mmCIF file of C-alpha atoms in Angstrom:
data_model
loop_
_atom_site.group_PDB
_atom_site.id
_atom_site.type_symbol
_atom_site.label_atom_id
_atom_site.label_comp_id
_atom_site.label_asym_id
_atom_site.label_seq_id
_atom_site.Cartn_x
_atom_site.Cartn_y
_atom_site.Cartn_z
ATOM 1 C CA UNK C 284 93.154 101.399 92.064
ATOM 2 C CA UNK C 285 91.854 98.867 94.531
ATOM 3 C CA UNK C 286 88.737 100.489 95.654
ATOM 4 C CA UNK C 287 86.338 102.972 93.597
ATOM 5 C CA UNK C 288 84.497 104.071 96.941
ATOM 6 C CA UNK C 289 85.449 103.131 100.621
ATOM 7 C CA UNK C 290 88.617 101.824 102.261
ATOM 8 C CA UNK C 291 90.583 98.798 101.806
ATOM 9 C CA UNK C 292 93.632 97.071 103.833
ATOM 10 C CA UNK C 293 95.413 94.493 102.655
ATOM 11 C CA UNK C 294 98.144 92.814 104.873
ATOM 12 C CA UNK C 295 99.980 89.851 104.213
ATOM 13 C CA UNK C 296 98.755 87.058 106.657
ATOM 14 C CA UNK C 297 102.240 86.236 109.037
ATOM 15 C CA UNK C 298 102.315 90.265 109.532
ATOM 16 C CA UNK C 299 98.894 90.770 110.397
ATOM 17 C CA UNK C 300 99.224 90.445 114.412
ATOM 18 C CA UNK C 301 102.405 92.565 114.121
ATOM 19 C CA UNK C 302 101.283 95.591 112.373
ATOM 20 C CA UNK C 303 98.039 95.659 114.431
ATOM 21 C CA UNK C 304 100.321 95.932 117.491
ATOM 22 C CA UNK C 305 101.310 99.156 116.112
ATOM 23 C CA UNK C 306 98.233 100.119 115.125
ATOM 24 C CA UNK C 307 98.277 99.774 111.567
ATOM 25 C CA UNK C 308 95.352 97.806 110.359
ATOM 26 C CA UNK C 309 91.974 97.898 108.731
ATOM 27 C CA UNK C 310 89.621 101.110 109.309
ATOM 28 C CA UNK C 311 90.585 104.695 109.690
ATOM 29 C CA UNK C 312 93.639 103.996 112.123
ATOM 30 C CA UNK C 313 96.110 103.428 109.441
ATOM 31 C CA UNK C 314 95.424 106.936 108.089
ATOM 32 C CA UNK C 315 95.944 108.854 111.050
ATOM 33 C CA UNK C 316 99.201 106.521 112.290
ATOM 34 C CA UNK C 317 102.122 108.561 113.270
ATOM 35 C CA UNK C 318 104.351 106.093 115.631
ATOM 36 C CA UNK C 319 107.728 105.472 115.072
ATOM 37 C CA UNK C 320 110.314 107.544 113.529
ATOM 38 C CA UNK C 321 109.932 110.076 111.055
ATOM 39 C CA UNK C 322 112.266 109.458 109.158
ATOM 40 C CA UNK C 323 111.163 111.390 105.526
ATOM 41 C CA UNK C 324 108.567 114.133 105.041
ATOM 42 C CA UNK C 325 106.609 116.132 102.013
ATOM 43 C CA UNK C 326 103.291 118.203 102.061
ATOM 44 C CA UNK C 327 101.198 115.058 101.140
ATOM 45 C CA UNK C 328 103.449 112.167 102.356
ATOM 46 C CA UNK C 329 105.323 110.734 105.662
ATOM 47 C CA UNK C 330 107.168 108.272 106.300
ATOM 48 C CA UNK C 331 108.201 106.332 109.951
ATOM 49 C CA UNK C 332 110.616 103.610 110.548
ATOM 50 C CA UNK C 333 109.019 101.443 113.209
ATOM 51 C CA UNK C 334 110.699 98.285 115.144
ATOM 52 C CA UNK C 335 108.943 95.466 116.169
ATOM 53 C CA UNK C 336 109.126 93.360 119.458
ATOM 54 C CA UNK C 337 111.495 90.418 117.284
ATOM 55 C CA UNK C 338 113.974 93.335 116.718
ATOM 56 C CA UNK C 339 112.539 93.744 113.033
ATOM 57 C CA UNK C 340 112.165 96.855 110.920
ATOM 58 C CA UNK C 341 109.536 98.120 108.999
ATOM 59 C CA UNK C 342 108.405 101.304 107.020
ATOM 60 C CA UNK C 343 105.068 102.316 106.779
ATOM 61 C CA UNK C 344 104.846 105.383 104.113
ATOM 62 C CA UNK C 345 101.247 107.167 104.342
ATOM 63 C CA UNK C 346 100.105 109.946 101.174
ATOM 64 C CA UNK C 347 96.977 112.191 102.412
ATOM 65 C CA UNK C 348 95.179 114.115 99.690
ATOM 66 C CA UNK C 349 92.703 117.619 100.784
ATOM 67 C CA UNK C 350 89.522 117.671 99.444
ATOM 68 C CA UNK C 351 90.859 120.577 97.307
ATOM 69 C CA UNK C 352 93.043 117.983 95.335
ATOM 70 C CA UNK C 353 90.508 115.258 94.557
ATOM 71 C CA UNK C 354 91.179 115.395 90.547
ATOM 72 C CA UNK C 355 94.773 114.391 91.324
ATOM 73 C CA UNK C 356 94.446 110.480 91.339
ATOM 74 C CA UNK C 357 90.434 110.333 90.444
ATOM 75 C CA UNK C 358 90.080 106.743 88.891
ATOM 76 C CA UNK C 359 93.872 106.846 88.672
ATOM 77 C CA UNK C 360 96.422 104.580 90.942
ATOM 78 C CA UNK C 361 97.762 106.518 93.365
ATOM 79 C CA UNK C 362 101.394 106.544 94.500
ATOM 80 C CA UNK C 363 101.369 103.782 97.046
ATOM 81 C CA UNK C 364 99.198 101.682 94.327
ATOM 82 C CA UNK C 365 102.271 102.178 92.027
ATOM 83 C CA UNK C 366 105.072 101.395 94.500
ATOM 84 C CA UNK C 367 103.079 98.251 95.325
ATOM 85 C CA UNK C 368 103.033 97.476 91.680
ATOM 86 C CA UNK C 369 106.477 98.576 90.497
ATOM 87 C CA UNK C 370 107.877 96.649 93.387
ATOM 88 C CA UNK C 371 105.699 93.440 92.491
ATOM 89 C CA UNK C 372 107.340 94.069 88.776
ATOM 90 C CA UNK C 373 111.035 94.500 89.869
ATOM 91 C CA UNK C 374 110.813 90.919 91.589
ATOM 92 C CA UNK C 375 108.932 89.407 88.129
ATOM 93 C CA UNK C 376 112.553 90.603 86.705
ATOM 94 C CA UNK C 377 114.595 89.329 89.499
ATOM 95 C CA UNK C 378 115.901 92.627 90.146
ATOM 96 C CA UNK C 379 116.169 92.887 93.944
ATOM 97 C CA UNK C 380 113.704 95.481 95.931
ATOM 98 C CA UNK C 381 111.545 95.901 99.100
ATOM 99 C CA UNK C 382 108.946 93.264 100.247
ATOM 100 C CA UNK C 383 105.615 94.621 100.289
ATOM 101 C CA UNK C 384 103.651 93.682 103.956
ATOM 102 C CA UNK C 385 100.460 95.848 103.153
ATOM 103 C CA UNK C 386 98.499 98.222 101.390
ATOM 104 C CA UNK C 387 95.944 100.709 102.307
ATOM 105 C CA UNK C 388 93.524 103.170 100.300
ATOM 106 C CA UNK C 389 91.131 104.987 100.894
ATOM 107 C CA UNK C 390 88.605 107.060 97.958
ATOM 108 C CA UNK C 391 85.084 108.566 97.691
ATOM 109 C CA UNK C 392 83.442 108.491 94.579
ATOM 110 C CA UNK C 393 86.656 107.584 92.701
ATOM 111 C CA UNK C 394 88.960 110.481 94.200
ATOM 112 C CA UNK C 395 92.209 109.314 96.212
ATOM 113 C CA UNK C 396 91.790 110.801 99.923
ATOM 114 C CA UNK C 397 94.229 108.240 101.165
ATOM 115 C CA UNK C 398 96.883 105.757 100.835
ATOM 116 C CA UNK C 399 99.490 104.053 102.476
ATOM 117 C CA UNK C 400 102.066 101.009 101.685
ATOM 118 C CA UNK C 401 104.337 99.010 104.328
ATOM 119 C CA UNK C 402 107.536 97.364 103.697
ATOM 120 C CA UNK C 403 109.871 95.038 105.336
ATOM 121 C CA UNK C 404 112.884 96.844 106.214
ATOM 122 C CA UNK C 405 116.174 95.462 105.125
ATOM 123 C CA UNK C 406 119.203 95.161 107.503
ATOM 124 C CA UNK C 407 122.749 95.910 106.794
ATOM 125 C CA UNK C 408 122.393 98.629 104.363
ATOM 126 C CA UNK C 409 122.663 101.652 103.274
ATOM 127 C CA UNK C 410 121.946 103.887 100.374
ATOM 128 C CA UNK C 411 124.197 104.290 97.805
ATOM 129 C CA UNK C 412 124.819 108.171 98.188
ATOM 130 C CA UNK C 413 125.527 107.653 101.551
ATOM 131 C CA UNK C 414 127.950 104.619 100.967
ATOM 132 C CA UNK C 415 129.814 106.997 98.158
ATOM 133 C CA UNK C 416 130.346 109.466 100.757
ATOM 134 C CA UNK C 417 130.847 107.808 103.858
ATOM 135 C CA UNK C 418 132.708 104.459 103.088
ATOM 136 C CA UNK C 419 133.677 104.251 99.455
ATOM 137 C CA UNK C 420 135.783 107.709 99.126
ATOM 138 C CA UNK C 421 137.898 106.301 102.026
ATOM 139 C CA UNK C 422 138.957 103.573 100.103
ATOM 140 C CA UNK C 423 142.156 103.398 98.663
ATOM 141 C CA UNK C 424 142.452 104.765 95.113
ATOM 142 C CA UNK C 425 142.515 100.937 93.490
ATOM 143 C CA UNK C 426 139.794 99.546 95.637
ATOM 144 C CA UNK C 427 137.696 102.378 94.511
ATOM 145 C CA UNK C 428 137.755 101.688 90.662
ATOM 146 C CA UNK C 429 137.178 98.507 91.520
ATOM 147 C CA UNK C 430 134.508 98.793 93.476
ATOM 148 C CA UNK C 431 132.880 101.736 91.483
ATOM 149 C CA UNK C 432 132.798 99.585 88.172
ATOM 150 C CA UNK C 433 131.485 96.563 89.467
ATOM 151 C CA UNK C 434 128.401 98.620 90.788
ATOM 152 C CA UNK C 435 127.881 100.369 87.632
ATOM 153 C CA UNK C 436 127.975 97.625 85.734
ATOM 154 C CA UNK C 437 125.560 96.056 88.168
ATOM 155 C CA UNK C 438 123.584 98.773 88.304
ATOM 156 C CA UNK C 439 123.300 99.246 84.193
ATOM 157 C CA UNK C 440 122.376 95.634 83.438
ATOM 158 C CA UNK C 441 119.636 95.787 86.304
ATOM 159 C CA UNK C 442 118.227 98.968 84.192
ATOM 160 C CA UNK C 443 118.617 97.480 80.900
ATOM 161 C CA UNK C 444 117.005 94.359 82.047
ATOM 162 C CA UNK C 445 113.903 96.592 83.532
ATOM 163 C CA UNK C 446 113.910 98.407 80.456
ATOM 164 C CA UNK C 447 113.700 96.070 77.813
ATOM 165 C CA UNK C 448 110.788 94.863 79.769
ATOM 166 C CA UNK C 449 109.384 98.170 79.318
ATOM 167 C CA UNK C 450 109.866 99.354 83.095
ATOM 168 C CA UNK C 451 110.743 102.462 83.963
ATOM 169 C CA UNK C 452 111.513 103.955 87.618
ATOM 170 C CA UNK C 453 111.254 107.491 86.325
ATOM 171 C CA UNK C 454 113.801 108.545 90.251
ATOM 172 C CA UNK C 455 116.481 106.167 89.821
ATOM 173 C CA UNK C 456 119.266 108.265 91.602
ATOM 174 C CA UNK C 457 121.883 106.881 94.355
ATOM 175 C CA UNK C 458 119.515 107.739 97.275
ATOM 176 C CA UNK C 459 116.611 104.966 96.001
ATOM 177 C CA UNK C 460 119.068 102.199 95.920
ATOM 178 C CA UNK C 461 119.989 100.438 98.771
ATOM 179 C CA UNK C 462 124.325 98.621 99.217
ATOM 180 C CA UNK C 463 125.348 96.610 102.200
ATOM 181 C CA UNK C 464 128.259 98.905 103.630
ATOM 182 C CA UNK C 465 131.183 96.346 102.018
ATOM 183 C CA UNK C 466 129.987 97.394 98.533
ATOM 184 C CA UNK C 467 128.882 94.311 97.504
ATOM 185 C CA UNK C 468 127.233 95.051 93.975
ATOM 186 C CA UNK C 469 125.042 91.526 94.407
ATOM 187 C CA UNK C 470 123.346 93.587 97.273
ATOM 188 C CA UNK C 471 122.135 96.560 96.054
ATOM 189 C CA UNK C 472 118.559 97.077 95.983
ATOM 190 C CA UNK C 473 115.995 99.402 94.074
ATOM 191 C CA UNK C 474 113.236 101.049 96.525
ATOM 192 C CA UNK C 475 111.432 104.378 96.446
ATOM 193 C CA UNK C 476 109.268 104.098 92.836
ATOM 194 C CA UNK C 477 105.740 105.808 93.484
ATOM 195 C CA UNK C 478 106.490 107.029 89.787
ATOM 196 C CA UNK C 479 107.293 104.036 88.377
ATOM 197 C CA UNK C 480 105.555 103.201 84.849
ATOM 198 C CA UNK C 481 105.748 100.994 82.201
ATOM 199 C CA UNK C 482 105.843 102.382 78.894
ATOM 200 C CA UNK C 483 105.385 101.013 75.321
ATOM 201 C CA UNK C 484 105.785 104.217 73.038
ATOM 202 C CA UNK C 485 108.069 106.369 74.754
ATOM 203 C CA UNK C 486 110.744 104.253 75.969
ATOM 204 C CA UNK C 487 113.702 106.215 74.899
ATOM 205 C CA UNK C 488 112.675 109.331 77.653
ATOM 206 C CA UNK C 489 112.511 106.587 79.668
ATOM 207 C CA UNK C 490 115.807 105.249 79.092
ATOM 208 C CA UNK C 491 117.141 109.007 79.615
ATOM 209 C CA UNK C 492 115.308 109.751 82.660
ATOM 210 C CA UNK C 493 116.448 106.624 84.531
ATOM 211 C CA UNK C 494 120.426 106.993 83.254
ATOM 212 C CA UNK C 495 120.258 110.686 84.199
ATOM 213 C CA UNK C 496 119.256 109.889 87.440
ATOM 214 C CA UNK C 497 122.149 107.372 88.177
ATOM 215 C CA UNK C 498 124.072 110.267 86.612
ATOM 216 C CA UNK C 499 124.113 113.060 88.716
ATOM 217 C CA UNK C 500 126.402 111.413 91.005
ATOM 218 C CA UNK C 501 128.246 109.306 88.793
ATOM 219 C CA UNK C 502 129.541 112.805 86.813
ATOM 220 C CA UNK C 503 131.460 113.292 90.031
ATOM 221 C CA UNK C 504 133.141 109.935 90.167
ATOM 222 C CA UNK C 505 133.542 108.924 86.897
ATOM 223 C CA UNK C 506 136.134 110.811 83.727
ATOM 224 C CA UNK C 507 134.225 111.118 80.642
ATOM 225 C CA UNK C 508 135.549 108.604 79.373
ATOM 226 C CA UNK C 509 134.796 105.948 81.876
ATOM 227 C CA UNK C 510 131.361 107.401 81.157
ATOM 228 C CA UNK C 511 131.100 106.686 77.883
ATOM 229 C CA UNK C 512 132.001 102.908 78.593
ATOM 230 C CA UNK C 513 129.706 102.476 81.175
ATOM 231 C CA UNK C 514 127.202 103.394 78.610
ATOM 232 C CA UNK C 515 128.461 100.758 75.924
ATOM 233 C CA UNK C 516 128.036 98.220 79.117
ATOM 234 C CA UNK C 517 124.506 99.205 79.102
ATOM 235 C CA UNK C 518 123.462 99.523 75.553
ATOM 236 C CA UNK C 519 125.458 95.513 74.748
ATOM 237 C CA UNK C 520 127.150 94.881 71.216
ATOM 238 C CA UNK C 521 124.146 94.815 69.231
ATOM 239 C CA UNK C 522 123.452 98.854 70.392
ATOM 240 C CA UNK C 523 126.704 100.386 70.810
ATOM 241 C CA UNK C 524 126.357 103.013 67.832
ATOM 242 C CA UNK C 525 123.825 104.886 69.842
ATOM 243 C CA UNK C 526 126.089 105.468 72.731
ATOM 244 C CA UNK C 527 127.208 109.353 71.485
ATOM 245 C CA UNK C 528 123.097 109.818 71.050
ATOM 246 C CA UNK C 529 122.437 108.940 74.581
ATOM 247 C CA UNK C 530 125.103 110.300 76.005
ATOM 248 C CA UNK C 531 124.196 113.937 74.239
ATOM 249 C CA UNK C 532 120.401 113.275 75.608
ATOM 250 C CA UNK C 533 121.650 112.499 78.732
ATOM 251 C CA UNK C 534 123.588 115.617 78.930
ATOM 252 C CA UNK C 535 120.804 117.706 77.395
ATOM 253 C CA UNK C 536 118.407 116.362 80.150
ATOM 254 C CA UNK C 537 121.035 117.174 83.388
ATOM 255 C CA UNK C 538 121.350 120.649 81.520
ATOM 256 C CA UNK C 539 118.027 121.850 82.583
ATOM 257 C CA UNK C 540 119.068 121.252 86.472
ATOM 258 C CA UNK C 541 122.803 120.656 86.870
ATOM 259 C CA UNK C 542 123.947 118.657 89.799
ATOM 260 C CA UNK C 543 126.318 119.811 92.457
ATOM 261 C CA UNK C 544 129.562 117.964 92.602
ATOM 262 C CA UNK C 545 130.173 115.849 95.079
ATOM 263 C CA UNK C 546 132.475 117.022 97.597
ATOM 264 C CA UNK C 547 134.465 114.124 98.625
ATOM 265 C CA UNK C 548 137.974 113.484 100.325
ATOM 266 C CA UNK C 549 140.187 110.880 98.773
ATOM 267 C CA UNK C 550 143.000 109.358 101.070
ATOM 268 C CA UNK C 551 145.349 109.139 98.100
#
């Protein structure tokens, strides 16, 4: 939470002029911003992709709340503020993520009315779900296996680092991960983290939630044996005895809303 009563808008100095040209600036204008391409929409959320004159791309995400929901984030950080914190924490941990260039919030006596976050676009990336459907599935079998294992190892190593530091994404699914179309594991970027949190006493629940998010598509790509091997990668040698318990916990979590199998057509 940046303000108790009133409006606040913070912007990286180097981006201020460019955002003003789009209409994203202090005052009330950002709360009504609707330029650019609408890339996602929910009852309280809109996200726009905007092209700058220098060909760079920015993403403007705005959250708005009617007065009837005044209590939802009363005296608590809203989703934009959580994302702002999450991206900073991920950078501290050395996990590639989005670069925040602006943040805005409007409150009335602690009740959140609107908030926004502006992030810099990352060129030549696709989300991991789209990558699997349109690129990875068309590769020969040996290349698929090698690439899938390398990406999984990278993701699980990053997740272990984040979890050991008490950071949990809570929506860690393929759609919220970016990757270069060539499948380079080092190009993976974590995005879209309005539910992220730091957990000190319920870490296991956070681990199960994040790994279940990754598993929703992974169970269509790997065998049961391979998935267990990947859990060993996440746990490390010193904690491998926990693999069966963790595997069952993930299965139980997925069982609440079973994922649909991916309909992929392989060349072989």
